[in-house]
Coordinates of C-alpha atoms in Angstrom, one line a residue:
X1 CA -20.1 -20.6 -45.9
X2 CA -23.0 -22.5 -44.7
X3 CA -24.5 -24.8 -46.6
X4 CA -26.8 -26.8 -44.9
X5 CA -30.6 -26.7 -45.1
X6 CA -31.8 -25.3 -42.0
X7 CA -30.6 -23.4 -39.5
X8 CA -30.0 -26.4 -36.6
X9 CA -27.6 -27.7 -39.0
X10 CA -26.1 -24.3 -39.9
X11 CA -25.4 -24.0 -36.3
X12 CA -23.8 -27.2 -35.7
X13 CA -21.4 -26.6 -38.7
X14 CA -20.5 -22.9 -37.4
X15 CA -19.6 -24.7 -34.5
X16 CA -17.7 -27.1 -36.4
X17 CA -15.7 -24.7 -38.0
X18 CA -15.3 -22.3 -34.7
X19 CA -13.4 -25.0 -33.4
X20 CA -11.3 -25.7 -36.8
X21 CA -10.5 -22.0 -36.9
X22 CA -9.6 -21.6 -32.9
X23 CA -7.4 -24.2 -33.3
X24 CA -5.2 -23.3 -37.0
X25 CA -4.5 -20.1 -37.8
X26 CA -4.3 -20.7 -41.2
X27 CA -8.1 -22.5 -41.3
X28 CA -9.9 -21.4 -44.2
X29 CA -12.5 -19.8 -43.3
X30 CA -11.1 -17.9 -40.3
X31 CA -12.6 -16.6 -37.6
X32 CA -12.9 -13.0 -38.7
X33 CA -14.8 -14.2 -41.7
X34 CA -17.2 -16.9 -39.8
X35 CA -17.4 -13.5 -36.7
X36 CA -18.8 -11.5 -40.2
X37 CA -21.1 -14.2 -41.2
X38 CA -22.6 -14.9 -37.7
X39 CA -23.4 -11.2 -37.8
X40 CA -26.0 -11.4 -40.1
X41 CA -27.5 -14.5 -38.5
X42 CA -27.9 -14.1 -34.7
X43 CA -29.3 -17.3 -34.8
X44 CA -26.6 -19.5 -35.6
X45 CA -24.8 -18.8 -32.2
X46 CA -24.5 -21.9 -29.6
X47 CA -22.8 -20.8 -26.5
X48 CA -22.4 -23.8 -25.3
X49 CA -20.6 -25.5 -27.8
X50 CA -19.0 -22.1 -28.8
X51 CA -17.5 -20.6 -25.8
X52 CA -14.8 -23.3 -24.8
X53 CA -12.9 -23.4 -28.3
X54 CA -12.7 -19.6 -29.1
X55 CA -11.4 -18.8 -25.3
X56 CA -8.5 -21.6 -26.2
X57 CA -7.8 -19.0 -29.2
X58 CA -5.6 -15.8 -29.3
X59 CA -7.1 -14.4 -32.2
X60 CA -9.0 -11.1 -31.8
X61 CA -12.0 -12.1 -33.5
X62 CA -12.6 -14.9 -31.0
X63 CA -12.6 -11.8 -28.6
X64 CA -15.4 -10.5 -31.0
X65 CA -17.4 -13.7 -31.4
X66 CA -17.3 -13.8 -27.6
X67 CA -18.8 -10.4 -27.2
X68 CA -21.3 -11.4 -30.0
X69 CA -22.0 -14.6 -27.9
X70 CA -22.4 -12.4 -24.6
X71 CA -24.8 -9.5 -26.1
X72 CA -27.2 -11.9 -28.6
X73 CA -26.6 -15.4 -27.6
X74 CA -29.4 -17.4 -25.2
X75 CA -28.3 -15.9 -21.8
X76 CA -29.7 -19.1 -19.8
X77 CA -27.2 -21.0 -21.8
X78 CA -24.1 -18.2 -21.8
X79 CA -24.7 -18.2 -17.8
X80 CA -24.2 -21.9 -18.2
X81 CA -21.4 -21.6 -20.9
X82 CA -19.6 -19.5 -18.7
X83 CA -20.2 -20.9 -15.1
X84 CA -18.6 -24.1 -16.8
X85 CA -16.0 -22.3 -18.0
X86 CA -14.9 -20.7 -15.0
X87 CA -15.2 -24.2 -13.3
X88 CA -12.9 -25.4 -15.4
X89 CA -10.4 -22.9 -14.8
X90 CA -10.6 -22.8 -11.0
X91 CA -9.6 -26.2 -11.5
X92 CA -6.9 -26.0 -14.0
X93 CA -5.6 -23.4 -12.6
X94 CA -4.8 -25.4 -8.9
X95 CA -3.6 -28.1 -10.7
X96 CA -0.4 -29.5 -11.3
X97 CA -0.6 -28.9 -15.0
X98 CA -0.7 -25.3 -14.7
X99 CA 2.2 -23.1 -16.4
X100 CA 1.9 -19.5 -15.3
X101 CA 5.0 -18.2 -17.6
X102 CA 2.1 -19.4 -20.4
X103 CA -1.5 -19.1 -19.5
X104 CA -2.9 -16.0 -18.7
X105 CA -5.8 -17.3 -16.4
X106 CA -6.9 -13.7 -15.2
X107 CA -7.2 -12.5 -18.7
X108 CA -9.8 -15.4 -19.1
X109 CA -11.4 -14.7 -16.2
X110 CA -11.9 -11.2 -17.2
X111 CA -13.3 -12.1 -20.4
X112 CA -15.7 -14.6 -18.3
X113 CA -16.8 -12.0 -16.3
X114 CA -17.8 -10.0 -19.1
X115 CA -19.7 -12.6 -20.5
X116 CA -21.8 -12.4 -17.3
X117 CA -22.6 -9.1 -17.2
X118 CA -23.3 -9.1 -20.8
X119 CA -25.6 -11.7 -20.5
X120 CA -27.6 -11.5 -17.0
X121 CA -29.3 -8.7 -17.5
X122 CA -31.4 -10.8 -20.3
X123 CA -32.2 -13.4 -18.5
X124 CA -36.0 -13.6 -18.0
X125 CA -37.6 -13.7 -14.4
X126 CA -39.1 -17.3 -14.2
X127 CA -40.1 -19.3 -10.5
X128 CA -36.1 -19.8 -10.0
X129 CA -35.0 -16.8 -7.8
X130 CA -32.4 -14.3 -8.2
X131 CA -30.3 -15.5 -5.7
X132 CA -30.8 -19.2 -6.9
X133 CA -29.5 -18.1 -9.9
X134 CA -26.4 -15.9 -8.4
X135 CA -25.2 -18.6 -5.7
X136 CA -23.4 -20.5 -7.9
X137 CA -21.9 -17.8 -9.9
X138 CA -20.7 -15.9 -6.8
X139 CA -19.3 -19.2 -5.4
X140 CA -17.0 -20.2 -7.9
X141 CA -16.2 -16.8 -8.8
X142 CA -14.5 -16.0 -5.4
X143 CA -13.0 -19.5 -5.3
X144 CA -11.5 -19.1 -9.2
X145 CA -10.1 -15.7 -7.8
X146 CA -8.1 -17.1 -5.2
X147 CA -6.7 -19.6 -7.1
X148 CA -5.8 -16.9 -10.2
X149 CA -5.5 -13.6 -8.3
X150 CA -1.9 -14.4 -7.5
X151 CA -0.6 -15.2 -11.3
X152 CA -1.8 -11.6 -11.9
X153 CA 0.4 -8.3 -14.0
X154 CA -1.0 -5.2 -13.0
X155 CA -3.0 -4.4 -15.7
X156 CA -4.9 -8.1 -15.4
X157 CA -5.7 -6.9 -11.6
X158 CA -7.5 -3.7 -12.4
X159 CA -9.3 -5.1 -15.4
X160 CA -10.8 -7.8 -12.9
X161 CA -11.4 -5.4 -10.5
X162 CA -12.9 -3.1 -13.1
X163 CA -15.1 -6.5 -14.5
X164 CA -16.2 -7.2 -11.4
X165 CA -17.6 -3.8 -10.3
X166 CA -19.6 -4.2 -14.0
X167 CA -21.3 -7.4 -13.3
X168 CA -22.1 -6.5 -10.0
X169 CA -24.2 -3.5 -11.1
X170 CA -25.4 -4.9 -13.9
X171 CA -26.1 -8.3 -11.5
X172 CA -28.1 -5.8 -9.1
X173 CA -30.0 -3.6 -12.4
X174 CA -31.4 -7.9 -12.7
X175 CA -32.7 -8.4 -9.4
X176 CA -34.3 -4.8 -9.1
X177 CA -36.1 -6.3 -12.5
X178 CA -38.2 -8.7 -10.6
X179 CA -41.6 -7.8 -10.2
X180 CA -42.6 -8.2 -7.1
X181 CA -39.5 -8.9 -5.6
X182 CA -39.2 -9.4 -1.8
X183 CA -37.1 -7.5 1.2
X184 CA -35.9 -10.9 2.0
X185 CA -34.4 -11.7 -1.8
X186 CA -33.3 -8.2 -2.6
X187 CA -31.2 -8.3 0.4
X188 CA -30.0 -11.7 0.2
X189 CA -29.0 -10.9 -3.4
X190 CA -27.0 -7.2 -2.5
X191 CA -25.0 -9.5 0.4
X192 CA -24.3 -12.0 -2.6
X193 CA -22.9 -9.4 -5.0
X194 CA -21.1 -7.5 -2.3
X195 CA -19.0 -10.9 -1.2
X196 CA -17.6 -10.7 -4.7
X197 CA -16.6 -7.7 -4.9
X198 CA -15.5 -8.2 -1.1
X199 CA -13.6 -11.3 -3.0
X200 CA -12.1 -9.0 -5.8
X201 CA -10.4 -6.5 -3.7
X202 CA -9.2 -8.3 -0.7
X203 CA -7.5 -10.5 -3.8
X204 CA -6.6 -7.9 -6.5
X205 CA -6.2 -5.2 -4.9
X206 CA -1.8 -5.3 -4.4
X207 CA -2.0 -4.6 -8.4
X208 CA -3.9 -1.4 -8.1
X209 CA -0.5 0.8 -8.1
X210 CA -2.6 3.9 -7.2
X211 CA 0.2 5.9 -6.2
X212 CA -2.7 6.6 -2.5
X213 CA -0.1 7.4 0.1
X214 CA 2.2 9.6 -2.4
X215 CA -0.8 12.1 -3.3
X216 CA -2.3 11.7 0.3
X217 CA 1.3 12.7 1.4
X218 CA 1.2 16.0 -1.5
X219 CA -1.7 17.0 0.4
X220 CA -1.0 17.0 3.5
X221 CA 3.1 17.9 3.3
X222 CA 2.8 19.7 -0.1
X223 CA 6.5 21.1 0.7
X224 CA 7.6 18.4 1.5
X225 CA 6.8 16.7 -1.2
X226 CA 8.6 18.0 -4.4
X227 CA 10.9 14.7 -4.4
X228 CA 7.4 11.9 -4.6
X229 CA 7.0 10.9 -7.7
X230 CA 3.6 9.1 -8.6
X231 CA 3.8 5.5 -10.5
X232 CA 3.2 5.4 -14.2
X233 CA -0.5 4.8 -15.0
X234 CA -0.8 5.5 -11.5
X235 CA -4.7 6.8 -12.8
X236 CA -6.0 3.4 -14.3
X237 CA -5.7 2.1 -11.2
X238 CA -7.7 4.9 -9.3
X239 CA -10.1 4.6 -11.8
X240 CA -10.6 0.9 -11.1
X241 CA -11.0 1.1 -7.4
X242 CA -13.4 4.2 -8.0
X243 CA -15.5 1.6 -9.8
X244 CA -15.7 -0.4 -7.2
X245 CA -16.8 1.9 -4.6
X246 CA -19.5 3.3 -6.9
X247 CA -20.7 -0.7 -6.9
X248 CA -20.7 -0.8 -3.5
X249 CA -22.5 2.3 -3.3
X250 CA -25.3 0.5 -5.3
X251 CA -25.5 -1.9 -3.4
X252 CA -26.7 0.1 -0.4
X253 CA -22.7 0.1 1.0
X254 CA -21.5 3.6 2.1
X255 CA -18.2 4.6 3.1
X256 CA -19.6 5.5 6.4
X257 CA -21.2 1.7 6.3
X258 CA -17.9 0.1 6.1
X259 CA -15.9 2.1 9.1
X260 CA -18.7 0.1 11.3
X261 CA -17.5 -3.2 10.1
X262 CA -13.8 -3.9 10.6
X263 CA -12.4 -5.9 7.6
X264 CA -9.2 -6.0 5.5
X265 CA -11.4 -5.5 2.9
X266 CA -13.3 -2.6 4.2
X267 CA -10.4 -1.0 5.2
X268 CA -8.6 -0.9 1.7
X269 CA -11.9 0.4 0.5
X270 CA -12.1 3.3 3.1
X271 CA -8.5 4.1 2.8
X272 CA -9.4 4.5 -1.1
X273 CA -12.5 6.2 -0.4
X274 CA -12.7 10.2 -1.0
X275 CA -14.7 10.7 1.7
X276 CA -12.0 12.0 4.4
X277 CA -14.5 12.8 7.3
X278 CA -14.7 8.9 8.0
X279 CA -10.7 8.6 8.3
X280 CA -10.7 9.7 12.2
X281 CA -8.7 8.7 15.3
X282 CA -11.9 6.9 15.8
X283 CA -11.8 4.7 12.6
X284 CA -8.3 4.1 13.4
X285 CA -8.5 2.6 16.7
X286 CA -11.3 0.3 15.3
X287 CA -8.8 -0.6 12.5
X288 CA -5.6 -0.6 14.2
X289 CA -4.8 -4.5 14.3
X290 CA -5.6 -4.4 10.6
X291 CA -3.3 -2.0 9.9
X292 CA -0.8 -3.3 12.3
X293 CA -1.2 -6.6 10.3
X294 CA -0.9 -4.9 6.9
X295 CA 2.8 -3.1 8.2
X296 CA 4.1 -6.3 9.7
X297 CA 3.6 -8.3 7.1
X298 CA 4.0 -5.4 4.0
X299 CA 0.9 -5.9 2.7
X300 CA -1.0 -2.8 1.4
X301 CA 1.5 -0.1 2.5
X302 CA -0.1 2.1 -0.1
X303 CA -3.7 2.2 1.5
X304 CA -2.4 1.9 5.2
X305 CA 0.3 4.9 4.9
X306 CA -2.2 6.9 3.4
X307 CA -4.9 6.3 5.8
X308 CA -2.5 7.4 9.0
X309 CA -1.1 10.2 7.2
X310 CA -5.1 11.7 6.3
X311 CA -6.6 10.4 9.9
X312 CA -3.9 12.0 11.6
X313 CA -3.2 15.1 10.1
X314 CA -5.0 17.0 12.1
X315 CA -4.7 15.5 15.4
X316 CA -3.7 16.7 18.4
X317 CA -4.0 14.1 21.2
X318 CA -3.6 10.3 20.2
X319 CA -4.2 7.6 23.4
X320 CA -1.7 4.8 23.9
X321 CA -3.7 2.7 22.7
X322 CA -3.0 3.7 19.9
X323 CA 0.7 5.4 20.0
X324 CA 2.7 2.5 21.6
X325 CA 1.6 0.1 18.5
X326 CA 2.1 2.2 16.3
X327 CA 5.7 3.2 17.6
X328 CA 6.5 -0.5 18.0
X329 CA 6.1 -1.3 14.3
X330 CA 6.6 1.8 12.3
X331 CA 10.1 2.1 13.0
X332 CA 11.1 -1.1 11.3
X333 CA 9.2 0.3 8.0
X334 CA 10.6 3.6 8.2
X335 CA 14.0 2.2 8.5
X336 CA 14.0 -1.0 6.4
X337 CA 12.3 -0.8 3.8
X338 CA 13.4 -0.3 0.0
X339 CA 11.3 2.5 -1.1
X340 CA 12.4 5.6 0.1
X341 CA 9.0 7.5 -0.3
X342 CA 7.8 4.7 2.3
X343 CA 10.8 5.4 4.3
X344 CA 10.0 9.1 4.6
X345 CA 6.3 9.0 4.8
X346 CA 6.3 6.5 7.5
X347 CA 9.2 8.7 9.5
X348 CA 6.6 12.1 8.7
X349 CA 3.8 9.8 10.4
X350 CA 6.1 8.6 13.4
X351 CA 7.1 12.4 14.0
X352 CA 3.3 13.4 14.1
X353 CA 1.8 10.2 16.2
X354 CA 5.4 11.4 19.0
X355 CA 3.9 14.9 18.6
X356 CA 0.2 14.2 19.9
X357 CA 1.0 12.0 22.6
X358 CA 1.8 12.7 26.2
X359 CA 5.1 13.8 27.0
X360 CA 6.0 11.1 29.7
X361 CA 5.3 8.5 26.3
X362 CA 6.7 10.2 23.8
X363 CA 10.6 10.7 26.0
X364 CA 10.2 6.7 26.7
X365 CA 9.7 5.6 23.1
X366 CA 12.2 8.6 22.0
X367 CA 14.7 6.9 24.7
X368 CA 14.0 3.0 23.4
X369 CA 14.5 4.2 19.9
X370 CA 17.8 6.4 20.8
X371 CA 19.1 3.5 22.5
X372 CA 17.3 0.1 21.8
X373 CA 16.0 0.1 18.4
X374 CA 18.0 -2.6 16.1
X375 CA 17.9 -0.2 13.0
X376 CA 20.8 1.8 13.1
X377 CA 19.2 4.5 10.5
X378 CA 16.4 4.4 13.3
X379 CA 18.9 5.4 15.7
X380 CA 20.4 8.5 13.6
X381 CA 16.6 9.5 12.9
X382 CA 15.7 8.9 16.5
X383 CA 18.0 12.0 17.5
X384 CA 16.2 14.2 14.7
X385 CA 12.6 13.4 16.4
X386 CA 14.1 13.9 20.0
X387 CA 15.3 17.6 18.4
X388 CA 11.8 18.2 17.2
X389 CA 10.7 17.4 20.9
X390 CA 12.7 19.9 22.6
X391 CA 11.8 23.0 19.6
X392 CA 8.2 21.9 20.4
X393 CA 9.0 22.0 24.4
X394 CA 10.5 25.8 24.2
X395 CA 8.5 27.3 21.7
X396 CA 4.9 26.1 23.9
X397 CA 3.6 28.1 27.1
X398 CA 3.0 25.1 29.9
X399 CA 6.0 23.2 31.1
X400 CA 6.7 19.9 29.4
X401 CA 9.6 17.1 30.7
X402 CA 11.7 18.3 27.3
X403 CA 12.5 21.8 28.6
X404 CA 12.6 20.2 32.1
X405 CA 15.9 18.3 33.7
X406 CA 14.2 15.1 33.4
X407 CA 15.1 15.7 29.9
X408 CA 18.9 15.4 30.6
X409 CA 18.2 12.5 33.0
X410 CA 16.7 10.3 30.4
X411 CA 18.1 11.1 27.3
X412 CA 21.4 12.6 28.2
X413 CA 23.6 9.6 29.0
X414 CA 22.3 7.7 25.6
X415 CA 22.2 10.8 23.7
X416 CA 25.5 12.4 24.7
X417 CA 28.2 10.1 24.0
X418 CA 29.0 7.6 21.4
X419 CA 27.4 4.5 20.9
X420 CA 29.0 2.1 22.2
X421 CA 31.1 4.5 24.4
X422 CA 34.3 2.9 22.7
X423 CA 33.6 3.5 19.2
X424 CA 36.5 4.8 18.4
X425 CA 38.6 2.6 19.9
X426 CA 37.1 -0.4 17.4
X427 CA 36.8 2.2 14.6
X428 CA 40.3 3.5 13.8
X429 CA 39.9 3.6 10.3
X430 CA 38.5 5.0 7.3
X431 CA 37.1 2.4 6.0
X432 CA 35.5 1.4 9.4
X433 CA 34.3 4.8 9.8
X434 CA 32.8 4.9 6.4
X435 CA 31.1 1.3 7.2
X436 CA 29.3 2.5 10.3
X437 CA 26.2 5.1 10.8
X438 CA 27.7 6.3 14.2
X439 CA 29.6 9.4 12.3
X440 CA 26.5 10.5 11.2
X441 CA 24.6 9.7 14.2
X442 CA 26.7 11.8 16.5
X443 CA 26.5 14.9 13.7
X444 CA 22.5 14.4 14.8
X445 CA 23.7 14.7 18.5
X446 CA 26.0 17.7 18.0
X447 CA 23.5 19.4 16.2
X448 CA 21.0 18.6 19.1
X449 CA 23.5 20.1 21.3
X450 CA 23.7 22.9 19.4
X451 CA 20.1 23.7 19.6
X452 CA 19.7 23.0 22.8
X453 CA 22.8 25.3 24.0
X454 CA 20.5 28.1 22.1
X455 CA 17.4 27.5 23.1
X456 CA 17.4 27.0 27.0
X457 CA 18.5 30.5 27.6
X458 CA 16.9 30.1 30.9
X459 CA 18.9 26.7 31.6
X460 CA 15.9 24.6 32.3
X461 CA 17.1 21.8 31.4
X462 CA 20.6 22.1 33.3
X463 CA 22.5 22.2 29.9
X464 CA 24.3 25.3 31.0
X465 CA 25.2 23.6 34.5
X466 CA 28.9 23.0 34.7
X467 CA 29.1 19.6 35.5
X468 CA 26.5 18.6 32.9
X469 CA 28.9 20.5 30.1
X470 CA 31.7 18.5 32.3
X471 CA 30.6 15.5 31.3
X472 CA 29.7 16.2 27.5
X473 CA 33.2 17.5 26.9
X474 CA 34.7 14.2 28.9
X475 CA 32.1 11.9 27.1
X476 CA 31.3 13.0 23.5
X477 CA 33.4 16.0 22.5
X478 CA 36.8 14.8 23.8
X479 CA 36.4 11.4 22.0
X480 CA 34.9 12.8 18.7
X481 CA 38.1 15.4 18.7
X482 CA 40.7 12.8 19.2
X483 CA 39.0 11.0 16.4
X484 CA 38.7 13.9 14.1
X485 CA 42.6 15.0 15.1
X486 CA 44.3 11.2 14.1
X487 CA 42.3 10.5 11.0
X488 CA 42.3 14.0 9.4
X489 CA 45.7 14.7 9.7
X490 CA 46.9 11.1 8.7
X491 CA 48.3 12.5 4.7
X492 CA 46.9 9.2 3.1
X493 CA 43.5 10.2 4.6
X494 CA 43.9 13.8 3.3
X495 CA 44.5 12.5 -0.2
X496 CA 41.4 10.7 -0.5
X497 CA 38.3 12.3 -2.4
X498 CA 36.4 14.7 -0.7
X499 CA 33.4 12.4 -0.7
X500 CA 35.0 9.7 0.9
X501 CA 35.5 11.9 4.1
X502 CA 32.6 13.8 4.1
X503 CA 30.8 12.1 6.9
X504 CA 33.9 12.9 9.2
X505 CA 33.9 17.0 7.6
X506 CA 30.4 16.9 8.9
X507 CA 31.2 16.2 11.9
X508 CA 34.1 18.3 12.4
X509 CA 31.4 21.3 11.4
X510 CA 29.4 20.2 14.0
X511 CA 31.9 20.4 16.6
X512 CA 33.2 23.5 15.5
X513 CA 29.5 25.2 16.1
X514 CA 29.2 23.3 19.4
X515 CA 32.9 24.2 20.9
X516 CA 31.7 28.1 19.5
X517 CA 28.1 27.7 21.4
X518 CA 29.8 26.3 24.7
X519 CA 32.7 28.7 24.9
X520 CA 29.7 31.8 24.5
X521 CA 28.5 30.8 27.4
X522 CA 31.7 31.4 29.7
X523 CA 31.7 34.6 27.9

């Protein structure tokens, strides 16, 4: 296949017909066949003049001539190879000429990246230091990722993160080589290293898809988790992150080292991290605004939902420093957005931040979200959490304002009547009804009502009083009746399907148990 005398011109027609081959499929001889060849002459490679046409090509055994290049080629000149090559892309790749639908940059780079950690360990210790020689590479590696991180598929963001991890370590094994090697230099290397794999996650992260706040939620509600259902491959992506975090660890970066040093980055790490003494009330408070940040603007939901579920599982007191932020953005999340698992996980971690803080809060920000909130689901759920307020209040030994008058006074006149007070009047129809979450809202209320009927045997909070059972009849049971009365027995409404009406059964269910719990008492 090579005919020339000596091996400099062997090489230079190798390269010759690399870039014939990478080019035509149907070049005789291919690429497999000059891969075979090069095997049994190591010599012949030229990563320079090698690397740029076979990563133009799709063929697999430019894939294997690569790894060939990247374990037995020069690695002064692969580093060099490469570090041009990924120059090239970062530039390509912010350029007008870029197709995304076509090029698969982050496939590249991942191949780049292997070349690197292929190669680095070889290279031989001469008066250039370490971290002359990383500087560059670090550089444009964390500038190429912010260009390509966001043309990534899933499986493109774990391999990078996975690459990554790989050269670091094998980046670090290098510099530990040097004899002799200063404080000074050893450090200065680890902070290099560590800013690309800071680089890697704070980019590639979003494709991790490790299912985090669905088997944090398993563990900590198992029964209420027989519904979550964990993302396909869910494990490729845990396994990717765990890389990661071993790197770190190499690098002389704990868990417990990256709670003292708020980041987005650090916090996507500890949230991942398996280490669940460091996710306390402590590390929350010193990465709330990150996480407030991450919810606002829905950006890893997965690490911050499972972070708040683990840190404040077993909490019993939260400060308001921490409570009213949390209670000002959650609901939005827990009400609007797509996922349901979210939905439910983030209302689980709104009912236990309401449960740990002080009662005065938690019947204001039960009040602004019966009343104010501008998510109507909020304002059915709202009623639920203000029911698990009062079972709380009777079932503990101190007083507390929900098992206290002050409970009626607050949340009695929003709770207690429909919302607005003339619903029914602007909803006289079905099809209005069925548009609206006020049917279902009010069969929250009645059950409420219900339990609260039951519970306050002693009448703390002035349920029992006449006047207060006055003005429920006047305000909420009167006008739900009426309702229930003209639209049930209208015969085109009791000819519709069963499902159709079954918000308006519900609440006719609801009453019924009510009117039986209120007429016990004159009993």
């Amino acid at each position: 296949m090579f005919s020339a005398d000596n091996d400099e011109d062997r090489t230079l027609q190798a390269v010759a017909l690399i870039i014939s081959a990478s080019h035509d499929a149907d070049f005789v001889p291919s690429l497999r066949e000059i891969y075979h060849e090069i095997c049994q002459n190591e010599s012949l490679l030229d990563p320079l003049n090698m690397i740029p046409p076979l990563l133009e090509s799709s063929d697999p055994a430019a894939s294997d001539l690569l790894v060939l290049i990247g374990e037995c080629g020069t690695a002064k000149e692969v580093l060099i190879g490469v570090e041009e090559a990924v120059e090239k892309l970062k530039h390509h790749v912010g350029s007008s000429d870029f197709d995304e639908d076509i090029e698969k940059p982050n496939s590249r780079l991942c191949t780049l990246l292997g070349l690197y950690s292929a190669a680095i360990h070889r290279v031989k210790h001469r008066q250039k230091s370490p971290q002359e020689t990383l500087r560059p590479i670090v550089t444009d590696l964390a500038s190429t990722m912010s260009f390509a991180g966001s043309h990534a598929t899933t499986d493109e963001g774990r391999a990078i993160i996975v690459a990554s991890s790989d050269f670091v370590q094998k980046a670090h094994g290098w510099v530990l080589s040097k004899p002799n090697l200063s404080s000074d230099d050893r450090h200065a290397c680890q902070a290099l290293l560590k800013s690309v794999l800071d680089s890697t996650i704070t980019t590639y992260s979003p494709y991790l898809h490790a299912s985090l706040a669905n088997r944090t939620f398993a563990q900590c509600y198992p029964r209420l988790s027989f519904r979550t259902k964990l993302e396909s491959g869910w494990e490729y992506g845990a396994d990717a992150i765990s890389n990661a975090l071993s790197s770190y660890d190499a690098l002389g970066v704990s868990p417990k080292f990256l709670v003292t040093f708020p980041s987005p980055c650090h916090f996507i790490l500890v949230a991942h991290s398996k280490d669940d003494s460091i996710k306390t009330t402590q590390t929350l408070s010193s990465m709330l605004s990150i996480i407030l940040g991450f919810i606002q603007t829905n950006n890893s939901l997965d690490e911050s939902i499972s972070f708040l579920l683990t840190s404040l599982h077993s909490t019993e007191s939260l400060s308001t420093e921490i409570v009213i932020p949390l209670c000002t953005v959650l609901p939005a999340l827990a009400s609007g957005h797509p996922d349901p698992s979210i939905r439910h996980q983030t209302f689980r971690i709104l009912s236990k931040i309401l449960g740990s803080t002080d009662p005065a809060i938690r019947l204001q920000i039960l009040h602004d979200l019966c009343s104010h909130s501008e998510f109507p689901q909020m304002r059915v759920a709202a009623v639920g959490l203000v029911k698990e307020a009062i079972l709380e209040a009777f079932g503990a030994t101190v007083p507390n304002l929900f098992s206290s008058p002050r409970f009626l006074q607050v949340l009695g006149p929003t709770i207690f009547r429909p919302d607005p007070p003339d619903f029914f009047e602007s909803h006289r129809t079905l099809e209005k009804l069925q548009e609206s979450s006020e049917p279902a809202r009010l069969v929250e209320c009645l059950a409420l009502l219900y339990v609260l009927i039951l519970r306050d045997q002693k009448n703390k909070t002035g349920i029992r009083d006449r006047d207060n059972l006055n003005n429920i009849e006047r305000q909420l049971l009167n006008p739900i009746r009426a309702m229930l009365n003209a639209t049930l027995d209208d015969p085109d409404i009791q000819n519709e399907h069963v499902h159709d009406i079954m918000s308006l059964v519900s609440l006719k269910t609801s009453l019924e148990r009510v009117e039986l719990a209120v007429g016990s008492l004159a009993t």
